[in-house]
C-alpha cells in the first residue's frame, strides 16, 4: 500500500463486505486496522488479496517493526538494473544479431519480472476489475513496449520505476520514523521497590500503578510518575519541546521518556506503559495521519479524474495520429505508451500525505500535539485567538507581589513574623501565597480561629491579631480613607489585598496576584506580528481582566464570563474577524474549545475534558507554541502547493513533449518518478528544526 490511490482501492474492495464496522488506514506505516467480528476478517483479507495486495496480519507489538519487504527487495532491484543495462548494451553493440534478438529479449524479460512482479500483480488485478491505477498504467506501458520490440527500454523503465519507488518508500519512512523514534525514548525496564525494601529491575510494561520506582541521575524516566523523594532538573524536551530543564520536587509530575538530571529520584507510578503521556502523543499523531487534510481530499478527487483522462488521450493518440499526422502504427503506439507512463498520478497523490505527516511529526517534536492533518493545514487561517486567563496567560498560582507595613509602634520584623505565622496556619490559597512570600516564622499561636469568607484570627505574645480581607477590616471598624485608597490602587491592578491588624489598627497590607508568564508576553507579540488579533476571556471582574490584558499586551479583554458566555464570545469573534482559535485549560473552557475553528488546550495543566475537546494540545503550557503552530501551518501549506505545482508542472511539460513526439519512455519514467522523489524530499523538509 504505497500511495493514497492504493488505499482507495482497498477501501473499495472492503466496501461491500457486511460486518466491517470501520477501517483505520495509516498510509505512512502501511497498516490497516479492520474493526469487524472475527468471522468477517477472513472474507476481508480475501477481498484485499483479490484487489492485488498481500495482507499480512500483525500483532500490535509488531506494528512498529521495519518494513521487511523493502529490505528484501533491494537485491531484486539491483539484479533487475544490471540485466536491463546488459540488454541495453546488446541493443547498442549488436542490434541486428541473433544473439540480441534471443539473449536481449531474455535479459529484458527477466529484468522486468524481477523489478515488476508486484507491479504486474496489482496491475493485472486492477485491469480485470476495470480500474486505472499506477500499477495498471505501468503494466500496460511496459508490456506494450516489450511487444513492439522496445525490449531494452521496457526493462530499463521497469527497473528505474521500481528503484525510484523503493527510494520513495524509504523517504516516506523517514516521516514515519520521526514518530516511531518517540517510542525509543522510554526505557524497557524500571527499578521498582519491593515489599521488603529491596530494589528489583522489572519490565516497564509490568510495573503496577502506585509502585515506587527509583530513577538514577542521567537516566530516562520509564513511566509517568509523581516525585515522592528527591529533587532534580528534568530535561522534558522529548515530550514538551522545552529547551531548558525544569526543576522538580516532591509532588511534581514527571513524564515517561524525559531525562533525569543530577539528582536521584523516587517516584510513584501514575499510569501504565500503554497510557503514558508519550504513548498518548504517539497514538494521537498516528490517528491524525489517518485523517485527510483538505488539500489531500482535493488531490485525491483530481487524480481520480486526471488518470482516466490521460489514459483516454493515450488511446486517442494510438488510434488517431496515424490518420491525422501520418505516423506509423508502431510510432503512434509508442507515443501512447509514453503517455501512459506520464499519466501515473503517483507524484500528485504522494505529495500531500508525506508533507502532512512530516508536519505532524515536526509539531510533535516541539511539544505541539495536532489531532489531524486538517487542523495543521487550517491553522494558517487563524485571524483571531481567544485566550483564557488563569493557567494560560498567567501562572495560575497566586503569588505575593507587594508588602506594605504601615506606621505603628510595632517593629517591621515583628509585623512580618506575625503575618507569616497566621498565613502559615491557613489553607486558603491567598494565605499560602503570603506564607510562601515571607520568611518562615516558628512562633506559637493561641486560640486560632478561621473566619469563614473573611480570614483568620489568633492570639500571640498577648496580642489578638487578624489576617483577613477588606470586609473583615471594615467589620472591625479599622478602615480609613488612606487604607481605602491603597486598596483601590492595588485592586485596580488586579491584585487581591489581605490586611494584618491588631484590635486598634491595621499593621500591614499584602497584595497577592496571579502573575503573567513571561512567555505569554513574547507569544502575544509574535501573534500580533503574524497578524492575529488577541482577546482574553475570563470569569474575573472586568477591571482585573483589563489590567492583565494591558500588562500582557492583549488587544481586548472580556471579564465576568460564564462558560456559556465564552461560547457566545467565540461566535462573535468568528463573525467579526473570521477563523478563530480558543486556548484554555479548564472544564469551563471545553464548550468554547469545541466551538472554535481550532481549539488549543494547555496540556500540562489542562484537564482531560479540555484536552479531549481541543484539536491541538500544547504539552508544556507555553503560549509561544501557538505562533510556532501558525508558522508551521503556513510553511506546510506552502510546501503542499509547491508539491502540487511541481507534480502537475512536470507532468504538463512532458505531456506536451510526448504529443509533439519529443519524449521517450525513458524521459517519461524520469518525469514520473523524478517528480515523485522531488515532492517527497520537499515534504520532508518540514522535519528540519
XYZ file of C-alpha atoms in Angstrom:
689
model
C 0.000 0.000 0.000
C 2.322 2.689 -1.303
C 0.045 5.628 -2.070
C -3.374 7.112 -1.432
C -4.842 5.675 -4.651
C -3.998 2.146 -3.485
C -5.565 2.936 -0.118
C -8.689 3.905 -2.064
C -8.626 0.568 -3.909
C -8.547 -1.334 -0.613
C -11.420 0.793 0.724
C -13.390 -0.028 -2.425
C -12.626 -3.749 -2.067
C -13.888 -3.806 1.540
C -16.886 -1.526 0.991
C -19.358 -4.294 0.181
C -18.480 -6.679 2.996
C -21.213 -6.773 5.684
C -19.915 -6.666 9.243
C -16.960 -4.334 8.622
C -17.646 -1.536 11.113
C -14.694 0.752 10.408
C -11.291 0.932 8.695
C -8.244 2.704 10.142
C -5.592 3.382 7.496
C -2.072 4.565 8.351
C -0.537 5.016 4.936
C 2.906 6.070 6.210
C 3.146 2.881 8.300
C 1.435 0.762 5.587
C -1.012 -0.665 8.117
C -4.780 -1.102 8.194
C -6.873 -1.766 11.291
C -10.141 -3.562 10.480
C -12.900 -3.346 13.074
C -15.095 -6.379 12.399
C -16.236 -9.658 14.020
C -13.719 -12.495 13.857
C -15.739 -14.459 11.288
C -15.721 -11.477 8.904
C -11.945 -10.979 8.881
C -11.121 -13.916 6.531
C -13.547 -12.505 3.940
C -11.989 -9.057 4.343
C -8.477 -10.445 3.800
C -9.639 -12.384 0.719
C -11.144 -9.185 -0.705
C -7.822 -7.377 -0.208
C -5.978 -10.230 -1.960
C -8.413 -10.104 -4.872
C -7.586 -6.390 -5.188
C -3.961 -7.363 -5.852
C -2.435 -6.888 -2.403
C -0.839 -9.311 0.058
C -2.169 -8.531 3.568
C -0.061 -9.811 6.443
C -1.837 -9.784 9.848
C 0.409 -8.403 12.565
C 0.290 -8.345 16.352
C 0.023 -4.886 17.987
C 3.585 -5.049 19.308
C 4.885 -5.695 15.791
C 3.301 -2.616 14.240
C 6.420 -0.549 14.651
C 8.805 -3.074 13.079
C 10.700 -2.001 9.990
C 9.057 -2.761 6.681
C 10.872 -6.043 5.984
C 9.771 -6.490 2.334
C 11.596 -3.255 1.482
C 14.942 -4.711 2.531
C 14.188 -7.963 0.709
C 13.502 -6.006 -2.472
C 16.960 -4.454 -2.670
C 18.658 -7.441 -4.302
C 15.824 -7.799 -6.826
C 16.151 -4.149 -7.841
C 19.921 -4.407 -8.197
C 19.735 -7.558 -10.299
C 16.976 -6.094 -12.464
C 19.005 -2.942 -13.153
C 22.102 -4.954 -14.126
C 20.090 -7.140 -16.515
C 18.398 -4.083 -18.058
C 21.822 -2.472 -18.608
C 23.035 -5.702 -20.240
C 20.028 -5.674 -22.592
C 20.757 -2.025 -23.459
C 24.416 -2.859 -24.223
C 23.395 -5.698 -26.531
C 20.986 -3.351 -28.302
C 23.743 -0.757 -28.728
C 26.567 -3.027 -29.892
C 24.706 -5.821 -31.719
C 21.225 -4.634 -32.583
C 20.742 -6.859 -35.661
C 22.319 -10.095 -34.471
C 20.503 -13.265 -33.478
C 22.237 -13.013 -30.088
C 20.484 -9.719 -29.448
C 17.086 -10.985 -30.508
C 17.328 -14.051 -28.282
C 19.522 -13.077 -25.351
C 18.395 -9.436 -25.333
C 14.745 -10.411 -25.096
C 15.510 -12.957 -22.349
C 17.560 -10.465 -20.317
C 14.823 -7.828 -20.626
C 12.076 -10.296 -19.664
C 13.946 -11.437 -16.517
C 14.705 -7.806 -15.589
C 11.019 -6.905 -15.952
C 9.968 -9.928 -13.882
C 12.432 -9.160 -11.069
C 11.540 -5.493 -10.808
C 7.893 -5.613 -11.787
C 6.462 -8.721 -10.104
C 4.493 -6.702 -7.533
C 3.512 -4.050 -10.089
C 2.236 -6.660 -12.555
C 0.237 -8.482 -9.874
C -1.517 -5.275 -8.821
C -1.799 -4.050 -12.417
C -3.493 -7.167 -13.855
C -5.910 -7.242 -10.907
C -6.807 -3.584 -11.478
C -7.315 -4.109 -15.227
C -9.510 -7.159 -14.582
C -11.683 -5.020 -12.302
C -11.778 -2.096 -14.722
C -9.713 0.254 -12.539
C -6.918 2.530 -13.709
C -4.192 2.865 -11.096
C -0.459 3.423 -11.360
C 0.246 -0.328 -11.484
C -2.248 -0.799 -14.327
C -0.687 2.047 -16.335
C 2.857 0.708 -15.855
C 1.735 -2.824 -16.700
C 0.182 -1.726 -19.997
C 3.073 0.610 -20.873
C 5.908 -1.854 -20.192
C 4.095 -4.811 -21.774
C 3.244 -2.722 -24.841
C 6.841 -1.537 -25.225
C 8.064 -5.131 -24.968
C 5.590 -6.343 -27.602
C 6.525 -3.651 -30.151
C 10.196 -4.605 -29.855
C 11.412 -1.977 -27.387
C 12.720 -4.682 -25.004
C 15.702 -2.811 -23.526
C 13.668 0.319 -22.938
C 10.819 -1.651 -21.352
C 13.261 -3.397 -18.993
C 15.054 -0.184 -18.052
C 11.779 1.669 -17.468
C 10.506 -1.052 -15.105
C 13.840 -1.270 -13.264
C 14.081 2.508 -12.822
C 10.427 2.706 -11.777
C 10.881 0.023 -9.124
C 14.105 1.568 -7.801
C 12.512 5.016 -7.646
C 9.537 3.544 -5.769
C 11.925 1.908 -3.311
C 13.743 5.220 -2.736
C 10.406 6.971 -2.378
C 9.212 4.405 0.169
C 12.407 4.781 2.184
C 11.985 8.553 2.120
C 8.368 8.258 3.290
C 9.620 6.052 6.113
C 11.662 8.984 7.369
C 8.447 10.774 8.225
C 7.062 7.600 9.764
C 10.220 7.046 11.799
C 10.042 10.583 13.173
C 7.025 9.335 15.140
C 8.385 5.851 15.733
C 11.560 7.299 17.274
C 9.453 8.690 20.115
C 8.863 5.102 21.247
C 12.586 4.617 21.715
C 12.677 7.391 24.333
C 11.218 5.248 27.098
C 13.447 2.622 28.750
C 12.305 -1.005 28.652
C 12.923 -1.578 32.366
C 12.446 0.179 35.703
C 13.903 -0.243 39.197
C 10.912 -0.996 41.432
C 10.880 -1.096 45.249
C 9.746 -4.462 46.624
C 7.719 -5.028 49.842
C 10.974 -5.990 51.652
C 12.547 -2.650 50.736
C 14.863 -4.109 48.087
C 15.020 -2.744 44.528
C 14.304 -5.062 41.591
C 14.536 -4.369 37.853
C 11.271 -5.154 36.060
C 9.982 -4.665 32.532
C 8.341 -1.244 32.346
C 5.185 -2.843 30.933
C 4.887 -4.993 34.098
C 5.174 -2.166 36.625
C 1.930 -1.721 38.588
C 0.207 1.578 39.287
C 1.264 3.219 42.578
C 4.582 1.302 42.532
C 7.659 3.216 43.741
C 10.398 3.481 41.108
C 13.960 4.726 41.503
C 15.439 6.895 38.753
C 19.185 7.428 38.810
C 20.880 10.653 37.650
C 21.141 10.802 33.861
C 18.569 8.034 33.341
C 15.331 8.289 31.414
C 12.088 8.143 33.372
C 10.279 4.914 32.395
C 6.649 5.887 33.155
C 4.506 8.882 34.058
C 5.081 9.399 37.783
C 4.807 11.807 40.710
C 8.003 12.655 42.610
C 7.935 11.239 46.132
C 11.501 11.928 47.293
C 14.477 13.864 45.963
C 14.738 16.829 43.624
C 16.314 17.253 40.228
C 16.192 19.195 36.978
C 14.370 17.206 34.288
C 15.005 17.567 30.563
C 11.432 17.488 29.206
C 12.322 18.331 25.600
C 11.306 14.898 24.216
C 7.697 15.406 25.405
C 7.072 19.131 25.768
C 9.718 20.624 23.474
C 11.139 22.814 26.272
C 14.772 23.681 25.659
C 15.669 24.253 29.334
C 15.500 21.618 32.130
C 12.618 22.021 34.587
C 13.176 21.755 38.353
C 11.085 19.019 40.001
C 10.443 18.474 43.710
C 8.151 16.201 45.735
C 4.601 16.318 44.392
C 5.565 17.296 40.830
C 4.590 15.217 37.795
C 7.322 13.775 35.577
C 6.725 12.283 32.107
C 7.883 8.984 30.661
C 10.789 9.447 28.246
C 12.132 12.601 29.908
C 15.696 12.656 31.236
C 16.627 12.966 34.906
C 19.361 15.476 35.720
C 21.870 15.234 38.545
C 19.638 14.168 41.447
C 18.330 10.688 42.277
C 14.535 10.476 42.469
C 11.983 8.133 43.952
C 8.733 8.406 42.038
C 5.241 6.895 42.259
C 3.802 5.433 39.038
C 0.577 7.131 37.917
C -0.026 5.495 34.522
C 0.696 2.198 32.810
C 3.235 1.886 29.991
C 0.451 1.889 27.377
C -1.192 5.016 28.800
C 1.710 7.399 29.420
C 1.617 10.927 28.066
C 4.203 9.934 25.449
C 2.172 6.869 24.396
C -0.945 9.030 24.020
C 1.022 11.542 21.924
C 2.192 8.779 19.586
C -1.314 7.311 19.357
C -2.873 10.696 18.639
C -0.333 11.554 15.923
C -0.792 8.149 14.284
C -4.561 8.654 14.301
C -4.044 12.133 12.867
C -2.083 10.627 9.976
C -5.182 8.685 9.020
C -7.317 11.808 8.636
C -7.328 13.566 5.301
C -6.340 17.198 5.083
C -8.427 19.432 2.752
C -5.682 19.618 0.129
C -5.316 15.836 0.168
C -9.064 15.407 -0.413
C -8.809 17.786 -3.364
C -5.810 15.944 -4.818
C -7.488 12.540 -4.493
C -10.563 13.812 -6.374
C -8.382 15.454 -9.030
C -6.305 12.284 -9.534
C -9.484 10.232 -9.967
C -10.353 12.416 -12.991
C -6.802 13.068 -14.257
C -5.717 9.438 -14.688
C -8.665 8.238 -16.840
C -8.472 11.456 -18.868
C -4.806 10.901 -19.796
C -5.492 7.213 -20.458
C -8.249 8.258 -22.887
C -5.788 10.700 -24.502
C -3.261 7.871 -24.924
C -5.876 5.707 -26.644
C -6.759 8.621 -28.913
C -3.085 9.152 -29.802
C -2.683 5.458 -30.633
C -5.783 5.356 -32.847
C -5.905 8.807 -34.435
C -2.338 10.046 -35.008
C -1.682 7.561 -37.879
C -4.645 9.188 -39.703
C -4.081 12.781 -38.621
C -0.261 13.039 -38.553
C 0.827 10.281 -40.919
C 2.662 8.309 -38.236
C 3.181 4.587 -38.474
C 1.108 2.404 -36.154
C 4.252 1.479 -34.207
C 5.205 5.145 -33.731
C 1.676 6.023 -32.635
C 1.550 3.113 -30.212
C 4.933 4.107 -28.739
C 3.700 7.687 -28.201
C 0.605 6.323 -26.465
C 2.726 4.128 -24.194
C 4.891 7.115 -23.256
C 1.703 8.985 -22.378
C 0.614 6.143 -20.098
C 3.824 6.393 -18.083
C 3.416 10.157 -17.815
C -0.207 9.645 -16.701
C 0.845 7.904 -13.467
C -0.532 10.104 -10.642
C 1.978 8.890 -8.058
C 3.776 12.212 -7.595
C 0.478 14.010 -7.172
C -1.126 11.658 -4.655
C 2.051 11.207 -2.566
C 2.647 14.974 -2.374
C 0.110 15.651 0.387
C 0.350 12.704 2.837
C 4.152 12.899 3.102
C 4.014 16.646 3.726
C 1.230 16.379 6.300
C 2.898 13.506 8.188
C 6.172 15.446 8.239
C 4.357 18.494 9.615
C 2.606 16.447 12.320
C 5.895 14.834 13.347
C 7.687 18.181 13.388
C 4.957 19.624 15.634
C 5.111 16.636 17.994
C 8.852 17.157 18.432
C 8.100 20.711 19.570
C 5.508 19.589 22.127
C 2.561 20.511 19.873
C 0.102 17.632 19.555
C -2.139 18.132 16.497
C -5.071 15.746 16.220
C -5.465 15.812 12.438
C -3.906 16.977 9.200
C -6.875 19.283 8.632
C -6.068 21.276 11.781
C -2.412 21.526 10.767
C -3.388 22.876 7.369
C -6.182 25.179 8.631
C -4.145 26.863 11.385
C -2.784 29.301 8.790
C -6.295 30.795 8.505
C -6.451 31.959 12.134
C -7.326 35.671 12.289
C -8.184 35.955 15.993
C -7.371 33.999 19.114
C -9.315 33.925 22.370
C -7.340 33.106 25.498
C -8.407 32.023 28.953
C -6.569 33.915 31.711
C -5.763 31.595 34.619
C -3.166 28.959 33.767
C -2.979 30.085 30.146
C -1.778 33.693 30.204
C -0.937 33.647 33.906
C 0.842 31.101 36.079
C -2.423 30.000 37.668
C -0.889 30.233 41.133
C -1.297 33.286 43.418
C 1.958 34.954 44.382
C 2.830 37.685 46.915
C 3.696 40.699 44.760
C 3.649 43.627 47.249
C 4.045 44.112 51.017
C 3.308 47.408 52.775
C 3.993 47.761 56.525
C 2.074 50.767 57.857
C 3.449 53.161 60.521
C 2.979 51.730 64.057
C 4.937 51.188 67.298
C 5.472 47.532 66.295
C 8.841 46.836 64.572
C 8.604 45.825 60.901
C 10.295 42.463 61.539
C 7.729 41.621 64.217
C 4.810 42.543 61.976
C 6.102 40.280 59.199
C 6.681 37.412 61.642
C 3.090 37.643 62.878
C 1.782 37.691 59.311
C 3.895 34.653 58.427
C 2.575 32.682 61.417
C -1.089 33.415 60.732
C -0.807 32.808 56.977
C 1.065 29.557 57.564
C -1.844 28.128 59.584
C -4.440 28.741 56.848
C -5.238 26.506 53.878
C -6.595 29.367 51.772
C -4.615 29.840 48.506
C -4.098 33.556 49.221
C -2.781 32.811 52.726
C -0.469 30.151 51.306
C 0.915 32.666 48.805
C 1.614 35.145 51.650
C 3.289 32.438 53.769
C 5.491 31.384 50.829
C 6.409 35.001 50.098
C 7.502 35.782 53.683
C 10.304 34.302 55.749
C 9.056 31.369 57.787
C 8.410 32.141 61.477
C 8.015 29.402 64.108
C 6.291 31.303 66.919
C 3.361 29.846 68.906
C -0.264 30.785 68.103
C -3.166 30.512 70.554
C -6.923 30.434 70.004
C -6.545 30.156 66.236
C -9.905 30.620 64.505
C -10.883 30.584 60.840
C -13.398 33.315 59.988
C -15.368 31.899 57.079
C -15.154 34.095 53.999
C -13.169 36.765 55.834
C -9.810 35.478 57.130
C -8.251 34.106 60.351
C -7.797 35.266 63.959
C -5.365 34.201 66.700
C -3.512 35.370 69.802
C 0.259 35.518 70.070
C 2.532 37.233 72.607
C -0.555 38.604 74.360
C -1.890 40.270 71.207
C -5.078 39.466 69.243
C -4.316 39.532 65.533
C -6.461 39.185 62.446
C -5.380 38.465 58.908
C -8.234 38.961 56.512
C -9.902 40.729 53.633
C -11.310 44.217 53.196
C -14.711 43.132 54.528
C -13.255 41.844 57.815
C -11.328 45.079 58.402
C -14.482 47.108 57.778
C -16.471 44.956 60.195
C -13.866 45.607 62.891
C -14.078 49.343 62.242
C -10.385 49.622 61.324
C -10.703 51.064 57.803
C -9.660 54.601 56.964
C -9.626 56.784 53.822
C -5.863 56.202 53.483
C -6.288 52.413 53.604
C -9.241 52.584 51.215
C -7.070 54.499 48.744
C -4.276 51.921 48.985
C -6.779 49.066 48.483
C -8.290 50.766 45.439
C -4.847 51.214 43.865
C -3.929 47.547 44.290
C -7.329 46.270 43.168
C -7.102 48.422 40.023
C -4.026 46.342 39.145
C -5.968 43.090 39.539
C -4.493 42.229 42.936
C -6.172 40.631 45.956
C -5.282 42.504 49.169
C -5.109 40.888 52.622
C -4.604 43.012 55.744
C -2.947 42.247 59.087
C -4.432 44.128 62.049
C -4.471 44.351 65.838
C -7.519 45.348 67.854
C -6.698 49.012 67.394
C -5.080 49.436 63.970
C -4.056 47.930 60.647
C -0.397 46.899 60.625
C 0.268 45.804 57.045
C -1.181 45.149 53.580
C -0.230 42.123 51.463
C -1.092 42.170 47.758
C -1.395 38.797 46.013
C -1.800 38.342 42.264
C -1.737 35.658 39.621
C 1.418 36.685 37.741
C 1.709 36.751 33.970
C 4.039 34.210 32.385
C 6.957 35.911 30.688
C 6.448 33.546 27.760
C 2.879 34.889 27.357
C 4.106 38.401 26.532
C 6.521 37.029 23.937
C 3.831 34.805 22.434
C 1.327 37.644 22.092
C 3.924 39.891 20.470
C 4.646 37.109 17.934
C 0.916 36.587 17.281
C 0.466 40.297 16.581
C 3.439 40.161 14.201
C 1.632 37.329 12.381
C -1.487 39.490 12.063
C -3.557 37.599 14.651
C -5.813 39.619 16.978
C -5.902 38.536 20.658
C -8.856 38.616 23.083
C -8.835 37.448 26.725
C -11.935 35.678 28.072
C -12.120 35.275 31.865
C -14.510 34.870 34.739
C -12.648 37.548 36.714
C -14.062 41.047 37.023
C -13.625 43.448 34.109
C -11.100 45.671 35.939
C -8.789 42.702 36.600
C -9.251 41.460 33.037
C -8.286 44.815 31.545
C -5.261 45.130 33.838
C -3.932 41.684 32.904
C -4.639 42.329 29.222
C -2.748 45.631 29.316
C 0.253 44.037 31.060
C 0.353 41.071 28.673
C -0.186 43.111 25.501
C -3.617 41.685 24.632
C -5.842 43.653 22.242
C -9.133 43.187 24.080
C -10.408 41.742 27.381
C -13.827 40.453 28.386
C -14.495 39.721 32.066
C -17.281 38.266 34.229
C -17.838 35.447 31.701
C -19.533 32.134 32.446
C -18.777 29.096 30.197
C -21.807 29.853 28.013
C -20.638 33.482 27.734
C -17.271 32.294 26.416
C -19.107 30.257 23.785
C -21.041 33.348 22.711
C -17.809 35.370 22.628
C -16.212 32.823 20.253
C -19.196 33.066 17.908
C -18.942 36.864 17.987
C -15.212 36.760 17.138
C -15.863 34.354 14.266
C -18.472 36.728 12.848
C -16.255 39.778 13.313
C -12.795 38.503 12.298
C -13.169 35.064 10.674
C -11.348 31.884 11.702
C -10.890 31.981 15.485
C -8.830 29.792 17.809
C -9.583 29.284 21.506
C -6.924 28.498 24.091
C -7.735 27.237 27.577
C -7.090 24.581 30.182
C -10.208 24.140 32.321
C -13.519 22.306 32.161
C -15.238 25.681 31.794
C -13.253 26.245 28.573
C -14.394 22.992 26.910
C -17.545 24.403 25.168
C -15.565 27.307 23.685
C -12.717 24.980 22.653
C -15.187 22.779 20.808
C -16.923 25.731 19.103
C -13.751 27.481 17.896
C -12.353 26.770 14.430
C -9.311 25.364 16.204
C -9.379 24.571 19.934
C -5.974 24.657 21.636
C -5.650 23.111 25.117
C -2.838 23.645 27.575
C -1.729 20.035 28.092
C 0.473 20.021 31.187
C -2.003 21.768 33.478
C -5.104 21.150 31.374
C -7.983 18.907 32.391
C -8.810 15.747 30.457
C -12.084 17.359 29.355
C -10.302 20.355 27.828
C -7.732 18.144 26.099
C -10.494 15.924 24.704
C -12.454 18.902 23.348
C -9.391 20.531 21.775
C -7.947 19.974 18.298
C -4.397 20.892 19.349
C -2.675 20.282 22.706
C 0.323 22.329 23.886
C 2.236 19.923 26.099
C 4.235 22.434 28.154
C 1.604 25.187 28.590
C 3.841 27.654 26.721
C 1.825 30.074 24.595
C 4.852 30.590 22.326
C 3.988 27.240 20.766
C 0.866 28.826 19.205
C 2.741 31.210 16.867
C 5.012 28.235 16.113
C 1.900 26.263 15.139
C 0.702 29.041 12.832
C 4.134 29.398 11.212
C 4.373 25.614 10.759
C 0.882 25.575 9.234
C 1.815 28.338 6.775
C 5.006 26.529 5.856
C 3.163 23.207 5.467
C 0.575 24.779 3.187
C 3.324 26.421 1.153
C 5.119 23.084 0.711
C 1.830 21.362 -0.174
C 1.146 23.748 -3.023
C 4.788 23.705 -4.128
C 4.472 19.922 -4.447
C 1.192 20.101 -6.345
C 2.560 22.714 -8.768
C 5.791 20.723 -9.239
C 3.950 17.462 -9.860
C 1.471 18.944 -12.321
C 4.049 21.237 -13.943
C 6.497 18.436 -14.702
C 3.682 16.211 -15.967
C 2.351 19.002 -18.214
C 5.749 19.682 -19.800
C 6.339 16.042 -20.657
C 2.742 15.598 -21.756
C 3.264 18.311 -24.389
C 6.659 16.844 -25.374
C 5.066 13.420 -25.767
C 2.279 14.704 -28.032
C 4.860 16.595 -30.110
C 6.971 13.460 -30.425
C 9.985 14.666 -28.442
C 9.564 12.467 -25.351
C 10.803 8.899 -24.940
C 9.722 6.302 -22.431
C 12.959 6.897 -20.528
C 12.106 10.552 -20.230
C 8.564 9.641 -19.170
C 9.702 7.424 -16.296
C 12.190 10.067 -15.155
C 9.410 12.647 -15.320
C 7.070 10.465 -13.287
C 9.395 9.088 -10.633
C 11.621 12.165 -10.645
C 8.599 14.282 -9.783
C 7.634 11.783 -7.057
C 11.062 11.958 -5.445
C 11.150 15.753 -5.664
C 7.813 16.163 -3.853
C 8.709 13.546 -1.233
C 12.022 15.158 -0.331
C 10.448 18.607 -0.459
C 7.807 17.443 2.031
C 10.484 16.005 4.318
C 11.983 19.488 4.702
C 9.333 20.078 7.379
C 11.178 17.640 9.648
C 14.085 20.058 9.946
C 14.334 22.030 13.184
